[in-house]
Structures are given as C-alpha cells and as structure tokens.
XYZ file of C-alpha atoms in Angstrom:
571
model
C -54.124 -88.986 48.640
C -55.794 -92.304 49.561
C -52.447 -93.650 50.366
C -51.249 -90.743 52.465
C -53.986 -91.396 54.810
C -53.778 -95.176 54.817
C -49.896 -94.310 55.724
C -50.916 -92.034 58.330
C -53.697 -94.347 59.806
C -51.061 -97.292 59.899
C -48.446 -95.192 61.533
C -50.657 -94.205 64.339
C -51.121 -97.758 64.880
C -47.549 -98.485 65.171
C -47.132 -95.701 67.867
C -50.064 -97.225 69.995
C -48.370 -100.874 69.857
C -45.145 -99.385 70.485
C -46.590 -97.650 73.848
C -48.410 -100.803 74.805
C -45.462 -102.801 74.595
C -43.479 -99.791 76.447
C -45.872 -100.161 79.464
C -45.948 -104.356 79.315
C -42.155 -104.174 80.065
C -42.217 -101.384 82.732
C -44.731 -103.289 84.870
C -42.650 -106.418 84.173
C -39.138 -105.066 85.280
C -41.828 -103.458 88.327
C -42.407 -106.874 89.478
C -39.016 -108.784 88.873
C -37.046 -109.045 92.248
C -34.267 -106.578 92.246
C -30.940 -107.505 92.580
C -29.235 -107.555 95.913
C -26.465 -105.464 96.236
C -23.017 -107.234 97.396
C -22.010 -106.784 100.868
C -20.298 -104.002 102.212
C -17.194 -104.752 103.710
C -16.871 -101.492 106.289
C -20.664 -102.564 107.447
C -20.933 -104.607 110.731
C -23.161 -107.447 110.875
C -26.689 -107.596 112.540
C -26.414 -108.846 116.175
C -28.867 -112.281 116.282
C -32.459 -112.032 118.212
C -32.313 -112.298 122.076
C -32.999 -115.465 122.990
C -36.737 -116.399 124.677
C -36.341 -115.529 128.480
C -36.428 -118.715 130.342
C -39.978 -119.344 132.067
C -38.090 -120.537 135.223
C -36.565 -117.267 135.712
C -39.800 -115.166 134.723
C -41.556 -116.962 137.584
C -38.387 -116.962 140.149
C -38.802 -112.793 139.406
C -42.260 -112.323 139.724
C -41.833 -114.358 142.818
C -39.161 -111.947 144.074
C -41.256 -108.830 143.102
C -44.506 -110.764 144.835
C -42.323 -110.967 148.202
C -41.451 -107.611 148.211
C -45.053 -106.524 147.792
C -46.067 -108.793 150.777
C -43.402 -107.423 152.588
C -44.843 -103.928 152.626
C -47.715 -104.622 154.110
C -48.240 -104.216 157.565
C -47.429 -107.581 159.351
C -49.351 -109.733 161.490
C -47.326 -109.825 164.942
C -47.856 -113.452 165.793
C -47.204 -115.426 168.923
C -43.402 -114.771 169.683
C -43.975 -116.138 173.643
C -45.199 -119.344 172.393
C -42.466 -119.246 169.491
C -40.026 -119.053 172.511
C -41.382 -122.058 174.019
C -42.374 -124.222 171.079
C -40.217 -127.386 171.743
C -41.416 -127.129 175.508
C -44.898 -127.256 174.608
C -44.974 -129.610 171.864
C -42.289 -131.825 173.934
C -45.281 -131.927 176.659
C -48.858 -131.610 175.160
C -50.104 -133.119 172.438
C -51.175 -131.287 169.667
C -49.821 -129.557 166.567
C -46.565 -127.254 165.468
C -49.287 -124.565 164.685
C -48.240 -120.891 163.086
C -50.086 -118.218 164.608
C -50.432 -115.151 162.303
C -51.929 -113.279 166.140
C -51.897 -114.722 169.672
C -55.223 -115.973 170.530
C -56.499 -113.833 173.289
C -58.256 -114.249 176.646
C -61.978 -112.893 176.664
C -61.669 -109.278 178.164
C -61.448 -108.708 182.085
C -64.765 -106.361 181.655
C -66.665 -108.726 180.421
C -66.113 -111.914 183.783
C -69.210 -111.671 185.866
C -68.331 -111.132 189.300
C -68.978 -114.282 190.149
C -66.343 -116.188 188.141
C -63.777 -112.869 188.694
C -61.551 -115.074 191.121
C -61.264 -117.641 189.110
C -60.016 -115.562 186.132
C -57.553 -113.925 188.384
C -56.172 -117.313 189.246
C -55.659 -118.044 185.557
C -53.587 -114.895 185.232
C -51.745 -115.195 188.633
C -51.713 -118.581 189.738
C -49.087 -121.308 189.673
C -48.656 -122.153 186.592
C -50.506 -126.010 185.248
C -51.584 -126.058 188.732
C -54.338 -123.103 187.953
C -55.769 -125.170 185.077
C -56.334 -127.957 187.155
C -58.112 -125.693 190.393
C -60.001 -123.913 187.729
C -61.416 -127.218 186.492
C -62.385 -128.476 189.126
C -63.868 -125.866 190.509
C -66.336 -125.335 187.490
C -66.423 -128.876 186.934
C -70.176 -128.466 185.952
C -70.590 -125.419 184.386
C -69.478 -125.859 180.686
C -70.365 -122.645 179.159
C -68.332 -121.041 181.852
C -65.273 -123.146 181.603
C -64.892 -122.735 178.453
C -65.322 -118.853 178.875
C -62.358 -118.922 181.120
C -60.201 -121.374 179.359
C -60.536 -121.377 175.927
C -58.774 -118.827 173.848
C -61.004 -117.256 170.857
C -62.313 -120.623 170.857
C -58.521 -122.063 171.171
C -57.019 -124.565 173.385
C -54.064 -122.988 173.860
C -51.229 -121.358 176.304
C -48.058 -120.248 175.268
C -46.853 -121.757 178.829
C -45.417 -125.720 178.862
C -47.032 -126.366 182.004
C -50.203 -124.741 181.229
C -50.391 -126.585 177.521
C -50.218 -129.912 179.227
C -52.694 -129.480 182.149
C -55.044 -127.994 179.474
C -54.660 -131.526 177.044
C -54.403 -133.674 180.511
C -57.225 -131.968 182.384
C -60.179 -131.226 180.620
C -62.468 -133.026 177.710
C -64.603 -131.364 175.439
C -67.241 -132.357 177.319
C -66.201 -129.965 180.452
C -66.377 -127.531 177.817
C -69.954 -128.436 176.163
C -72.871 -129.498 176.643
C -74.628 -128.570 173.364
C -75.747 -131.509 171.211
C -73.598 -130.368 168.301
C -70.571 -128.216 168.170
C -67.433 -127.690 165.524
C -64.052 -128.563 165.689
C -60.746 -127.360 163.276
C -57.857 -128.959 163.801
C -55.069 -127.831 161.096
C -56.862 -126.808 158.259
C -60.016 -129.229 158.601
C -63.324 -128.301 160.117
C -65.443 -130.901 161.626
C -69.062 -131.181 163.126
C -68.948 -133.222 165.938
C -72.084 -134.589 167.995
C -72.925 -135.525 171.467
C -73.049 -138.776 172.482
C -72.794 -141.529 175.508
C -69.491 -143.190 175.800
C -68.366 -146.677 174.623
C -70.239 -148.991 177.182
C -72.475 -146.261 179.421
C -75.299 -147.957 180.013
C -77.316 -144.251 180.288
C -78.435 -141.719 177.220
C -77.605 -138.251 176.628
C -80.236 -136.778 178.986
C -78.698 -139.287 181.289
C -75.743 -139.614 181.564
C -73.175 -137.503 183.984
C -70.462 -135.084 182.460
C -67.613 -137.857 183.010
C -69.763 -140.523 181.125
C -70.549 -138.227 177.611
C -68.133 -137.805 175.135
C -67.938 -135.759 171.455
C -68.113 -138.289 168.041
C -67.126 -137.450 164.601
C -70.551 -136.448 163.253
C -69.686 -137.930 159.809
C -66.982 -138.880 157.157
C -64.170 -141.338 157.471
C -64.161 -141.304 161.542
C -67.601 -140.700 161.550
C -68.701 -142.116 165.299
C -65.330 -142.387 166.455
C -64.554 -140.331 170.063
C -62.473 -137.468 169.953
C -59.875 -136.039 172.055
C -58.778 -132.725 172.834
C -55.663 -131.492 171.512
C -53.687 -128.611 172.232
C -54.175 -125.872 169.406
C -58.024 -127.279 168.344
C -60.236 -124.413 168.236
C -64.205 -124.877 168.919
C -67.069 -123.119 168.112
C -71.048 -123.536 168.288
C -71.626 -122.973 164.960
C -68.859 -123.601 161.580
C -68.931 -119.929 160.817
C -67.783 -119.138 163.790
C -64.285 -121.157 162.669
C -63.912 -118.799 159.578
C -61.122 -116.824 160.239
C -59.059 -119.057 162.281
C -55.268 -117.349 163.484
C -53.667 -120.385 163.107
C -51.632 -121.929 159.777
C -50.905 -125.082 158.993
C -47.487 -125.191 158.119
C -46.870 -129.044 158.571
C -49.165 -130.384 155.798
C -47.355 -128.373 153.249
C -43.724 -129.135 154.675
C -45.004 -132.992 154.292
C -46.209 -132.624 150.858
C -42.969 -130.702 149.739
C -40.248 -131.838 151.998
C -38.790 -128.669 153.594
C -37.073 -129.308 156.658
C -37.120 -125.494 158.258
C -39.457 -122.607 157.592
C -38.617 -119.536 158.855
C -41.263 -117.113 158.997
C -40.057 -113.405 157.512
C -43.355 -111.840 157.563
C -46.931 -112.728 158.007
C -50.216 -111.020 156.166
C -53.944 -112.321 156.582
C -53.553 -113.881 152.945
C -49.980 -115.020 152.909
C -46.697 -115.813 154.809
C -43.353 -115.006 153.299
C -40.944 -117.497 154.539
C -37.502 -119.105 153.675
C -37.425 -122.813 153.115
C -34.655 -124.852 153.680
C -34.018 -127.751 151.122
C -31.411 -130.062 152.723
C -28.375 -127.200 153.125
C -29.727 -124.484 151.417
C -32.689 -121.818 152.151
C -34.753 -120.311 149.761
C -36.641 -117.188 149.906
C -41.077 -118.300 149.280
C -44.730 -117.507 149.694
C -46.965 -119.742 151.755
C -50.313 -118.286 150.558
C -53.098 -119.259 152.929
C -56.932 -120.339 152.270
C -57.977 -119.863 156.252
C -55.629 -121.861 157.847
C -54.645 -124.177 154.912
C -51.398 -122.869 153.314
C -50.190 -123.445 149.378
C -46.496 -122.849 148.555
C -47.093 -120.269 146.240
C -43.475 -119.604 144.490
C -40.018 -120.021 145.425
C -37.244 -117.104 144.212
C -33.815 -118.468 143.120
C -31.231 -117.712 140.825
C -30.439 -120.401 138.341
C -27.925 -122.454 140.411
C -30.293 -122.314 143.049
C -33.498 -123.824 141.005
C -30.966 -126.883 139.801
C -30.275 -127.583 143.562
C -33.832 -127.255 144.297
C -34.676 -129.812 141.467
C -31.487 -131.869 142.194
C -32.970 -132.679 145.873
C -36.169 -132.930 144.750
C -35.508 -135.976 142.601
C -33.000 -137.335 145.258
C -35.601 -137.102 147.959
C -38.720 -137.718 146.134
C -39.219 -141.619 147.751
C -38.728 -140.570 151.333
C -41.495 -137.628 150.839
C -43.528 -140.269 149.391
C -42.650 -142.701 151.781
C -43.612 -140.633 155.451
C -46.840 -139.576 154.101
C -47.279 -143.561 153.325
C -46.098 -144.365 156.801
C -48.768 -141.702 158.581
C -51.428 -143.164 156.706
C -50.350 -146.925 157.895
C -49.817 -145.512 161.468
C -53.632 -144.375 160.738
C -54.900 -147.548 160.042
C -53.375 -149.300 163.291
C -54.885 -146.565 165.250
C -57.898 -147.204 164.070
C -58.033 -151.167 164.550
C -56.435 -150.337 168.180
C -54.126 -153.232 168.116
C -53.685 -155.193 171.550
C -50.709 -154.789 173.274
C -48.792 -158.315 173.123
C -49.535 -159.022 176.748
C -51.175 -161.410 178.638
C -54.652 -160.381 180.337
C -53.811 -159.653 183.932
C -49.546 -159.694 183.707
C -48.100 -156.900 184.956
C -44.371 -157.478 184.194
C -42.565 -157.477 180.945
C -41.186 -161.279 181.001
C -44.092 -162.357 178.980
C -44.038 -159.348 176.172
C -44.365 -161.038 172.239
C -45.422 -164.251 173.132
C -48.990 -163.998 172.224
C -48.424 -163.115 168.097
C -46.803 -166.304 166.723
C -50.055 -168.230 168.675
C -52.168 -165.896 166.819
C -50.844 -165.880 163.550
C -51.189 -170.137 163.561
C -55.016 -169.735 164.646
C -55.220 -167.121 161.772
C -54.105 -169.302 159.591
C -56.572 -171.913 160.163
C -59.322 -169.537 160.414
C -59.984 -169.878 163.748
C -62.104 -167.190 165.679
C -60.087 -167.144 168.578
C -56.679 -167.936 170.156
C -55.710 -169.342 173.394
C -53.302 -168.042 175.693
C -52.861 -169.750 179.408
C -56.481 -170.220 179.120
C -57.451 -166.868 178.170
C -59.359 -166.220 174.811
C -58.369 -163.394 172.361
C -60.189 -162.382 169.267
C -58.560 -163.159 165.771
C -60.163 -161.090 163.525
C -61.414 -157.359 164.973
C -65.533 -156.539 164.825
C -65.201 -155.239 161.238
C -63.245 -158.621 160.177
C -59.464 -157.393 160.255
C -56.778 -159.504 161.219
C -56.536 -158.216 164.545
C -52.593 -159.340 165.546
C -50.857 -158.343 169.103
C -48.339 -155.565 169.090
C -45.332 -154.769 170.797
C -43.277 -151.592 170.258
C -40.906 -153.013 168.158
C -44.057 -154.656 165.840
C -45.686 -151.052 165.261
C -42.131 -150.020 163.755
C -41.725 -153.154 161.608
C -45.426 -153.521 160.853
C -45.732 -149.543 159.505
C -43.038 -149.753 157.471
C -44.360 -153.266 155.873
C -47.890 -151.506 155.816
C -46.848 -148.279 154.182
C -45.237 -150.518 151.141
C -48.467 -152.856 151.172
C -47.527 -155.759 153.658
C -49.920 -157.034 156.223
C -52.577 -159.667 156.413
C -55.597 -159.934 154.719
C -58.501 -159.246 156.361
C -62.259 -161.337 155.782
C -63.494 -162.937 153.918
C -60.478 -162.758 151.578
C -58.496 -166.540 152.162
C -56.343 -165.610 155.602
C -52.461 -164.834 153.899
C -49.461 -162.307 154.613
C -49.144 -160.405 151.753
C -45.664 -159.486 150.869
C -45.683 -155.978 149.366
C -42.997 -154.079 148.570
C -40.889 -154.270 151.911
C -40.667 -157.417 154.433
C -38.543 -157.613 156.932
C -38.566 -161.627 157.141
C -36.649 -161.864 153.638
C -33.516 -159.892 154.825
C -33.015 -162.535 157.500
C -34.185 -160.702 160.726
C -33.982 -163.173 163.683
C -36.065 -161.461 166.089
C -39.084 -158.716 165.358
C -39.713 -158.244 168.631
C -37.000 -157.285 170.978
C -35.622 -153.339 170.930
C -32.009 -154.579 171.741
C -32.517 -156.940 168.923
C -33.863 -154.673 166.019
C -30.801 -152.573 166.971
C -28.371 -155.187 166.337
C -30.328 -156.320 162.573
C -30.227 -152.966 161.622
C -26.589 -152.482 162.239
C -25.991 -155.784 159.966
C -27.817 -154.197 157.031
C -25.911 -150.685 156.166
C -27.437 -150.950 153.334
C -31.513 -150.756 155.066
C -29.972 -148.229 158.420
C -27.962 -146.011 159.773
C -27.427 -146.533 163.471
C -26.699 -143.879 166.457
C -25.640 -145.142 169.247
C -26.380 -142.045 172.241
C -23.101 -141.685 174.746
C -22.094 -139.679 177.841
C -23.845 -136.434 178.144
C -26.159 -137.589 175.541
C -27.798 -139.471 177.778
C -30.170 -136.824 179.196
C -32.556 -138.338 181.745
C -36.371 -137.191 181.008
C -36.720 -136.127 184.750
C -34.789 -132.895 183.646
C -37.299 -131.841 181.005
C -35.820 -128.147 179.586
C -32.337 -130.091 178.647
C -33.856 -133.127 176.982
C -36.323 -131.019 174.584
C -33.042 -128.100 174.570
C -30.735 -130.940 173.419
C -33.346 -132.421 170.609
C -33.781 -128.612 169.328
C -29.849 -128.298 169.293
C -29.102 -131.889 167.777
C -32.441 -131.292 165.494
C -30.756 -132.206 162.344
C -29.710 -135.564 163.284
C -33.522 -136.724 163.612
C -35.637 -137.286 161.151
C -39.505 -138.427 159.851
C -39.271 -142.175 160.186
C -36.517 -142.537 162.267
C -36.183 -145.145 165.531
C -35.623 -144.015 168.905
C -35.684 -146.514 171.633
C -35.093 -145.292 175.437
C -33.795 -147.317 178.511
C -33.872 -146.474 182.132
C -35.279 -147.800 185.052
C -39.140 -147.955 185.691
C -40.894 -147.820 189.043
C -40.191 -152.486 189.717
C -36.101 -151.297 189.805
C -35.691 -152.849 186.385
C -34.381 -151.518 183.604
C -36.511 -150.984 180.560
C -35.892 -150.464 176.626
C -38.617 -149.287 174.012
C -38.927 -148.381 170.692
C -40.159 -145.321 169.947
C -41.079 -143.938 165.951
C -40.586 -140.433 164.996
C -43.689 -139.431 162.442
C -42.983 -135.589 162.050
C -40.855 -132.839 162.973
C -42.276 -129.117 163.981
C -41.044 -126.911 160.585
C -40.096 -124.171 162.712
C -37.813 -126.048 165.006
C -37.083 -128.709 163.696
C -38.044 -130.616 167.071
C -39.382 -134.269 166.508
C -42.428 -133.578 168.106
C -45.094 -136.530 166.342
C -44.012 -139.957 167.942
C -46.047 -143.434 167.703
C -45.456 -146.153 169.840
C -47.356 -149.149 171.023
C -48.277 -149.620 174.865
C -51.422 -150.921 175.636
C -52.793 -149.883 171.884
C -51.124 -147.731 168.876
C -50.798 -144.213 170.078
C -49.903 -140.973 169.304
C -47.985 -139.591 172.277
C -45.608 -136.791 173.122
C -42.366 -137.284 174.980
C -44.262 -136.186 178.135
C -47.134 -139.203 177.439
C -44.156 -141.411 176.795
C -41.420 -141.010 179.434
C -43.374 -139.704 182.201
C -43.686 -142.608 184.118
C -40.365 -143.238 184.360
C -38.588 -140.119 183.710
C -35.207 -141.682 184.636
C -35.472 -142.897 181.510
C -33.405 -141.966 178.390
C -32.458 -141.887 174.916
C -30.536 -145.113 174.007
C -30.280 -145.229 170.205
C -31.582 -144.053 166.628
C -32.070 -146.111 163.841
C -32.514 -144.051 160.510
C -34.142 -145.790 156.973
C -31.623 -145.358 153.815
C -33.169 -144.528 150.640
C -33.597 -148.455 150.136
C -36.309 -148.398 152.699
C -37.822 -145.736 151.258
C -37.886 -146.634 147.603
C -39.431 -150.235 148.622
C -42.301 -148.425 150.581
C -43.040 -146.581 147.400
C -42.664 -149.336 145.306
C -40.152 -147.282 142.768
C -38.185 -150.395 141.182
C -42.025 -152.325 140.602
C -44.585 -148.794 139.929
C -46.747 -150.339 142.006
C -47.066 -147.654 143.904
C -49.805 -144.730 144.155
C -49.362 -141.331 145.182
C -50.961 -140.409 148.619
C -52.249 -137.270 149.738
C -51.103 -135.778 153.325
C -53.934 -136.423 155.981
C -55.904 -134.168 157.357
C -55.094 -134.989 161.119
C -58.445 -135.352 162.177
C-alpha cells in the first residue's frame, strides 16, 4: 500500500518536470529568430528611399512661392517720369541712382500762403532750371520758406534734368536752414549734421551771413567735415522725421553682389521683387528693404541656373572685391584733397606734372616743404600724410596702387613707397602722367587692359547733351566700374585738351556710368555735366578697361594679404 502511494507521489512528480520542461522550450523556440522565408520569384523588389531634396532647390522654391506672394500685393507705383529720365539726370546732377517705391510730392497748393503763391506757380509753370534759380534768389533769405517750396517731402529732387541740376548747382543747405542742427539721409545712412562758420570766416554763427555758414558732419568718421547737397538727400529737423524714407538703395547691394541690371517687377513697403542680371543671364529675386537699406533676400533658379550663378560668382569674385577697394581709396584722396599738379598762379597746361617728382625727393629727405619757381608747397598735409600733387592720370594710377595697398607712408613712420600688391613702376610704365601716354602702356600690356579706341559717330560732342547720355545708355554694356575714359576737344585758349576720367559706379537700373572721379584742382566726384561743361566741344576719346590681373593684385588673391571691405555708406 505504502508503495502504491510512493509510486503515485513520484509519478506526479514526473508530470510536473515534464510540464516545466514543456514550457522552458516553448518560450525558447518564442524567442529564437524565425527563419526567413526564400524569396519569391513572381514578387517585385522594393523601390529604394527618395533621395534628401537638395537644400538649394528647397530655398530656390520657397523663393519662387515668396515672389508670388509679394506679387499680390498691391504695388507701390513709383517714379516712372524720373525712371524716363534717369540717365539725363544722373548725366547732369550729382547725386545717387535712387529707387523710389512713390514720387516724392510737392507740399499741397492749399496749404502756400498767399504771399509765396507766385512763386509756387513759377515752380509748376516756369522755364524749366531757370525757375529754380528765380525762386532762389528771390527767397534768398527766407530758409524755412525755400525749403517749403523746393524741397520734396524733405527731398531734393525733380524728375526734370534741368531742374535736378539747378537744384545741386543753386542752392546749399544753408538756403534751406537755419536751425543749429538738422538730419540728413543719403542712401540708407542718416546723419546729424550741425551749424557752423565756414573754413576761414572770420565771424560766428550769430554772425555770420547766409553765404558764409555752412552744415558739418556732427560726428563719426567725417565728423566736422562740410557737406554738400546732393540730388536725392532728404532733410528733416528732427531723425524721426527720416523714418519712412521713399527712396531704396539699390547701388550698395548691386556693389556688394555684383549685378549689373535690376529690373524692378514690383515694389511693396517691405520688399522689391526684381530680376538680376548676372553677366548674360537674369534671375528672378527679392530685395527686402530695412527703410531705405535693401538685403537680397533669395534668388529663384532652376538647377542650371544656380551653377551659372555660382560659376560667375567665383569668376568675378576679385573685381567685386576690387571696386569696393577702389571707392574706399578714391575716399581717402578725397579726404586729403590732393593739389592739383600745377603751379600757383599758371593758367595753362604746359606746366601740368612737373611739381611731383620735386616733391617726392623733398619727401624723401624729410623735408617740410618743396620748392617750385620760388613758390613753397607743403610735404606732408596738417594731419601728417604725404601730401603728393595730382594730375588726372595720377588719381587713376594712384587708386588702383591704393586699393591693393601702395602709397607712401605717412608720419612719423620713416618716409617710403610701399609697394603693395599692384605698382605700376614694375611693369615698365614710362610716363604716369600723360593721358595719351597711359593709353599707349596700356595697349602694350594685354595682359593688365583692354583698350577702346572711340571712332566716327562715336565721337559725340558734350554740347549735344540727350545723344551723349542716349549713346552711354545704348552702348551701356561696354562700360564698366573701374574703367578709363579720357576725353579730348578743344577748351575755351583754342587748344585741344585730353583727360582722364575714372568710372566708379554704374546706375543698376540703366546701366549708365553715372559715378566718375577725376582730379582738377583736387580729387572730385563729378558728373559728366561738372566735367565737360566747360568745354562741351569736348568728347569721348578712349576706354581703358582692367583684366582680371588688375583685379586679383588689388585684392591681393595670389599673396591673402588681402581683407574683405564693406561697401561705404556714401556719406
């Protein structure tokens, strides 16, 4: 009996271990992979993933979408008389290849007292340049009405030629003021300026007559420098008054990208949609704008189109480096106000050049002064620059050798030329000074210029204005930042004259070379008007353009010496 139920008890056991062991090898088999099964051969494989989409093309879309967006908002109707007249204007008064996003307007008819009511009727009726003038003069003395009756929501500005000039030629901004501090924006700065005597009046403020008181820069770099008035500047009493200017400025961001043409397609408060042209090809874009400082946004192209874009901007990288190099050495010589290289009291050309090679041997021994036929002539400038004389042939040579880091040095550094990366002297150039001369050096170095000789009905005297500035609009392509014009005609003593003439900037509309530095009297900025208009017989005798070689030693691409410069301000 015993045993029955020790076989029993042991039995039961068995069963329990047998169960255990069951479940063990369930859970096992559970957890083993499982065999793959072998490939069907009537199944089609899995396509692969879609590659990433390119970040390029993302951006080029939302750029496209962005556009069209912009586009259906109302548009601004900007300035289309003054657009019709651009080269005509900028070919005459100085100032800048502004955008307008609305047409500054006169002050309302209803609100001219009575007594000033002629005078605004002669501004809307008169002769045109000729009313400026009469108006002038007639308030001559009254600033706050003057510049009621010819400013334009604070702007000087006229979409007529003749009106532009007699505007920049006519008045000051002290005809316009008399307040001891006003504001001033000019392209996308805005500057306090302050009321002052000018250089050498022997009176004060209180003092001093209209004619004797001029504007200063109140501070910053130019701080107590004068200040002229340019066509487009736009003034105000107080800096908020300058907050939501109508202007853009569209040439600091074609000089810090390099487009050649902008065509505006439609214009908001907050953006312009334009198409850029990149050597041959245009490309649709958004300008966005921060007041009257613009940003290129985006640019919408298809593949190809963004491998162009990048192909030119690698091939043209040095020269965009290069002109904003060359503005800021053109800044500096304005600044010292170089002499003209001719004798005190001369009045012909004969004696043009000969005062720099007597300079440069009193420089070198430190000497104060120079001597020429008895006359003395500083060395060094009030601030302790080497102070050399000019002639129009020097400010080309001497920009181009200043942009890549040649000039002299200045005190109380030991008196040396140093040789940065572009001098003239080591390719061999006989003579630096003469305009028929620099055109024959430059055609013996290909490799430095390309040289334009002007021919036939080319040769478009000044004297018939509307076909000179048509012809420079129609030929527009052929000229270029950095490029050398020189004219020849006669001048008032019968003779005839040459000078060299360099082109700084182009309007980005137009394409009109518009910015031109030369050297008469003292480094200038001048217009073709300022230039020629003394002898407008005059006309255009060559161009010189600068090869990439030029450009790459102003930047100092072979050496990296070179830093990157930002595009000036223009004030």
């Amino acid at each position: 009996m015993r045993s029955d139920v020790a076989l029993t008890r042991t039995m039961a056991l068995l069963r329990k271990l047998v169960g255990l062991l069951a479940i063990a090898t369930l859970v096992s088999c559970r957890n083993a992979a499982a065999p793959q099964p072998a490939p069907d051969s009537g199944t089609a494989a899995q396509p692969a993933p879609a590659p990433a989409p390119d970040p390029a093309e993302l951006e080029s879309r939302a750029c496209a979408k962005r556009i069209d967006e912009l586009r259906a908002e109302p548009a601004q109707p900007g300035a289309p008389e003054f657009d019709k007249q651009r080269q005509h204007v900028l070919g005459r008064a100085r100032g800048e290849p502004m955008v307008f996003i609305r047409e500054p307007a006169r002050v309302a008819a209803d609100s001219i007292p009575d007594k000033i009511r002629s005078s605004f009727d002669l501004l809307l009726k008169g002769p045109p340049g000729g009313r400026i003038v009469q108006v002038a003069k007639r308030h001559e003395r009254a600033a706050a009405t003057l510049r009621q009756l010819m400013l334009r929501d604070g702007y000087v500005y006229s979409p007529d030629p003749h009106d532009a000039l007699a505007l920049v030629n006519t008045l000051r901004i002290a005809d316009l003021f008399d307040e001891p501090e006003i504001w001033l924006m000019r392209r996308a700065a805005t500057v306090r300026l302050m009321r002052s005597p000018a250089s050498g009046a022997k009176c004060t403020v209180a003092t001093c007559p209209p004619s004797m008181i001029e504007y200063r820069y109140a501070e910053g770099p130019r701080q107590g420098r004068a200040v002229d008035l340019l066509f487009g500047d736009r003034f105000a009493l107080t800096e908020a008054e300058l907050a939501q200017p109508l202007h853009r400025d569209l040439r600091a961001v074609a000089a810090e990208h390099g487009f050649a043409r902008a065509r505006i397609v439609h214009a908001t408060d907050r953006a312009l949609v334009v198409d850029l042209r990149y050597g041959e090809k245009w490309f649709p874009a958004i300008l966005d704008s921060k007041g009257a400082a613009l940003t290129l946004s985006c640019i919408s192209a298809d593949a190809p189109g963004r491998e162009a874009l990048q192909a030119w901007k690698r091939a043209n990288a040095s020269r965009i480096e290069a002109n904003l190099r060359i503005e800021r050495a053109l800044d500096e010589q304005l600044d010292e106000a170089l002499r003209f290289d001719r004798p005190e009291g001369v009045k012909h050309a004969e004696l043009d050049g000969k005062m720099r090679p007597v300079w440069y041997d009193a420089y070198r021994r430190k000497q104060p002064y120079f001597s020429y036929d008895d006359v003395s002539y500083p060395v060094w400038d009030a601030k302790g620059r080497a102070w050399p004389p000019q002639v129009c042939v020097d400010l080309v040579l001497d920009t181009f050798e200043r942009a890549s880091g040649t000039w002299f040095t200045s005190k109380p550094d030991e008196p040396k030329r140093v040789v940065g990366g572009l001098d003239f002297d080591a390719y061999g150039i006989p003579n630096r000074r003469a305009v028929l001369a620099f055109e024959l050096f430059a055609k013996s170095k290909p490799d430095l210029f390309e040289t334009t000789r002007f021919q036939g009905a080319e040769r478009i005297p000044f004297s018939e204005r509307a076909k000179f500035f048509d012809y420079l609009v129609e030929h527009a392509d052929e000229f270029h930042p950095a490029d050398v014009v020189a004219i020849q005609g006669r001048k008032k003593d019968g003779l005839i004259h040459q000078h060299a003439i360099l082109i700084e900037s182009l309007d980005p509309i137009t394409g009109f070379a518009y910015g031109l530095a030369d050297q008469m009297k003292r480094p200038r900025r001048r217009t073709w008007e300022g230039i020629m208009a003394e002898a407008p017989l005059r006309s255009l005798l060559y161009r010189v353009h600068p090869t990439d070689r030029v450009f790459e030693a102003i930047v100092g691409k072979a050496s990296g010496k070179a830093e990157p410069v930002q595009a000036t301000s223009g004030l």
